[in-house]
Amino acid sequence: MRFTWDPTKARSNLRKHGVSFVEAITTFADPLAKGKGMKTKSRPKQREPSRASLREIPEIDFTKAKVRRNSYAARIAAEGIVLQIGRGRPKKLLEVGGTRPRSVRFPDDVWVLLERRAKAKGMTLHAALREAIIRWAKTAA
């Protein structure tokens, strides 16, 4: 390995810590120096929890647990699911179905009604609004 450093920083380090950079770089070549504070590429070993810590964990009675239904599970089971591969929002015009994003303004009471209906059907507000507009467009045509 080749090391370079700023001469001003090297003098400052020698004054402050009493260790020159020339002496400090020898630790990288020393196989016995890989101790605390030295970064290594290997991961630390995962330890099993101790018996004492396991005794401190309270027992859980799963017979008393409340089960909540996933509101989207039935819809996904019926329609399937479309996954976006990659991170973040899809780029414009690359959304599922090749849609173009637009804004829609409604009075607050209409948004409340849409939110209630969407929740009752296990859908997102966006999906419910989209479904309602598409259904209206098909019947109006």
CSV table of C-alpha atoms in Angstrom, one decimal:
chain,number,residue,atom,x,y,z
A,1,MET,CA,0.0,0.0,0.0
A,2,ARG,CA,1.1,3.6,-0.7
A,3,PHE,CA,0.3,6.3,1.8
A,4,THR,CA,0.3,10.1,1.2
A,5,TRP,CA,-0.6,12.9,3.7
A,6,ASP,CA,-0.6,16.6,4.2
A,7,PRO,CA,2.8,17.7,5.8
A,8,THR,CA,1.0,20.3,8.0
A,9,LYS,CA,-1.4,17.7,9.3
A,10,ALA,CA,1.5,15.3,9.9
A,11,ARG,CA,3.3,17.9,12.1
A,12,SER,CA,0.1,18.7,13.9
A,13,ASN,CA,-0.5,15.0,14.6
A,14,LEU,CA,3.0,14.5,15.9
A,15,ARG,CA,2.7,17.5,18.3
A,16,LYS,CA,-0.8,16.6,19.5
A,17,HIS,CA,-0.5,12.8,19.8
A,18,GLY,CA,3.2,12.2,19.8
A,19,VAL,CA,2.9,9.8,16.8
A,20,SER,CA,4.2,10.5,13.4
A,21,PHE,CA,2.4,9.4,10.3
A,22,VAL,CA,5.4,7.4,9.2
A,23,GLU,CA,5.2,5.4,12.5
A,24,ALA,CA,1.3,5.2,12.3
A,25,ILE,CA,1.3,3.5,8.8
A,26,THR,CA,3.4,0.6,10.1
A,27,THR,CA,0.3,-0.6,12.0
A,28,PHE,CA,-1.4,-1.4,8.7
A,29,ALA,CA,1.3,-3.9,7.8
A,30,ASP,CA,1.3,-5.5,11.3
A,31,PRO,CA,-1.0,-8.6,11.4
A,32,LEU,CA,-1.2,-8.5,15.2
A,33,ALA,CA,-2.4,-4.8,15.1
A,34,LYS,CA,-5.9,-5.7,13.9
A,35,GLY,CA,-7.5,-5.1,17.2
A,36,LYS,CA,-9.9,-2.5,18.6
A,37,GLY,CA,-10.4,0.5,16.4
A,38,MET,CA,-9.0,-1.1,13.3
A,39,LYS,CA,-11.5,-1.7,10.5
A,40,THR,CA,-11.5,-5.2,9.1
A,41,LYS,CA,-13.4,-6.7,6.2
A,42,SER,CA,-14.8,-9.6,8.3
A,43,ARG,CA,-18.1,-9.2,10.1
A,44,PRO,CA,-18.3,-9.8,13.9
A,45,LYS,CA,-19.6,-13.2,14.9
A,46,GLN,CA,-23.3,-13.3,15.9
A,47,ARG,CA,-23.5,-14.6,19.5
A,48,GLU,CA,-26.4,-16.6,20.9
A,49,PRO,CA,-28.3,-14.8,23.7
A,50,SER,CA,-27.2,-15.8,27.1
A,51,ARG,CA,-29.4,-18.0,29.4
A,52,ALA,CA,-29.8,-15.1,31.8
A,53,SER,CA,-31.1,-12.8,29.0
A,54,LEU,CA,-33.5,-15.6,27.7
A,55,ARG,CA,-34.9,-15.9,31.2
A,56,GLU,CA,-35.7,-12.2,31.3
A,57,ILE,CA,-37.8,-12.4,28.1
A,58,PRO,CA,-41.5,-12.7,29.1
A,59,GLU,CA,-43.6,-15.5,27.8
A,60,ILE,CA,-46.2,-14.6,25.2
A,61,ASP,CA,-49.6,-16.1,25.1
A,62,PHE,CA,-50.5,-16.2,21.4
A,63,THR,CA,-54.1,-17.4,22.2
A,64,LYS,CA,-54.9,-13.9,23.4
A,65,ALA,CA,-53.4,-12.1,20.4
A,66,LYS,CA,-55.7,-10.0,18.3
A,67,VAL,CA,-55.6,-10.9,14.6
A,68,ARG,CA,-56.2,-8.0,12.3
A,69,ARG,CA,-57.2,-8.6,8.7
A,70,ASN,CA,-55.0,-7.1,6.0
A,71,SER,CA,-57.4,-5.0,4.0
A,72,TYR,CA,-55.4,-5.4,0.8
A,73,ALA,CA,-54.9,-9.2,1.0
A,74,ALA,CA,-58.3,-10.1,-0.6
A,75,ARG,CA,-57.8,-7.7,-3.4
A,76,ILE,CA,-54.3,-8.8,-4.1
A,77,ALA,CA,-55.4,-12.5,-4.1
A,78,ALA,CA,-58.2,-11.7,-6.6
A,79,GLU,CA,-56.4,-9.4,-8.9
A,80,GLY,CA,-52.7,-10.3,-8.4
A,81,ILE,CA,-50.1,-7.6,-7.8
A,82,VAL,CA,-47.9,-5.6,-10.1
A,83,LEU,CA,-44.4,-4.9,-8.7
A,84,GLN,CA,-42.1,-2.0,-9.7
A,85,ILE,CA,-38.5,-3.1,-9.9
A,86,GLY,CA,-36.1,-0.5,-8.7
A,87,ARG,CA,-36.0,2.2,-6.1
A,88,GLY,CA,-38.3,5.2,-5.7
A,89,ARG,CA,-41.2,6.5,-7.7
A,90,PRO,CA,-41.4,5.3,-11.3
A,91,LYS,CA,-40.3,7.9,-13.8
A,92,LYS,CA,-43.0,9.9,-15.6
A,93,LEU,CA,-44.9,7.8,-18.2
A,94,LEU,CA,-43.3,4.6,-16.8
A,95,GLU,CA,-45.9,4.0,-14.2
A,96,VAL,CA,-47.9,0.8,-14.2
A,97,GLY,CA,-50.2,1.0,-17.2
A,98,GLY,CA,-48.4,3.8,-18.9
A,99,THR,CA,-50.4,6.5,-17.2
A,100,ARG,CA,-49.7,10.2,-17.1
A,101,PRO,CA,-50.0,11.9,-13.7
A,102,ARG,CA,-52.6,14.7,-13.4
A,103,SER,CA,-54.2,16.7,-10.6
A,104,VAL,CA,-57.8,16.5,-9.5
A,105,ARG,CA,-59.6,19.0,-7.2
A,106,PHE,CA,-62.7,18.0,-5.3
A,107,PRO,CA,-64.5,19.6,-2.3
A,108,ASP,CA,-63.4,18.2,1.1
A,109,ASP,CA,-66.6,16.2,1.6
A,110,VAL,CA,-66.0,14.4,-1.7
A,111,TRP,CA,-62.5,13.4,-0.5
A,112,VAL,CA,-63.9,12.1,2.8
A,113,LEU,CA,-66.5,10.0,0.9
A,114,LEU,CA,-63.8,8.7,-1.4
A,115,GLU,CA,-61.5,7.8,1.5
A,116,ARG,CA,-64.3,5.9,3.3
A,117,ARG,CA,-65.3,3.9,0.2
A,118,ALA,CA,-61.6,3.1,-0.5
A,119,LYS,CA,-61.1,1.9,3.0
A,120,ALA,CA,-64.2,-0.2,2.9
A,121,LYS,CA,-63.1,-1.9,-0.4
A,122,GLY,CA,-59.5,-2.3,0.9
A,123,MET,CA,-58.0,0.0,-1.7
A,124,THR,CA,-55.8,3.1,-1.6
A,125,LEU,CA,-57.5,6.4,-2.2
A,126,HIS,CA,-55.6,6.8,-5.4
A,127,ALA,CA,-56.8,3.4,-6.7
A,128,ALA,CA,-60.4,4.1,-5.7
A,129,LEU,CA,-60.4,7.4,-7.5
A,130,ARG,CA,-58.8,5.9,-10.5
A,131,GLU,CA,-61.3,3.0,-10.6
A,132,ALA,CA,-64.3,5.4,-10.2
A,133,ILE,CA,-63.1,7.7,-13.1
A,134,ILE,CA,-62.4,4.8,-15.4
A,135,ARG,CA,-65.8,3.2,-14.6
A,136,TRP,CA,-67.5,6.6,-15.3
A,137,ALA,CA,-65.5,7.1,-18.5
A,138,LYS,CA,-66.5,3.6,-19.8
A,139,THR,CA,-70.2,4.1,-19.1
A,140,ALA,CA,-70.3,7.7,-20.4
A,141,ALA,CA,-68.7,6.7,-23.7
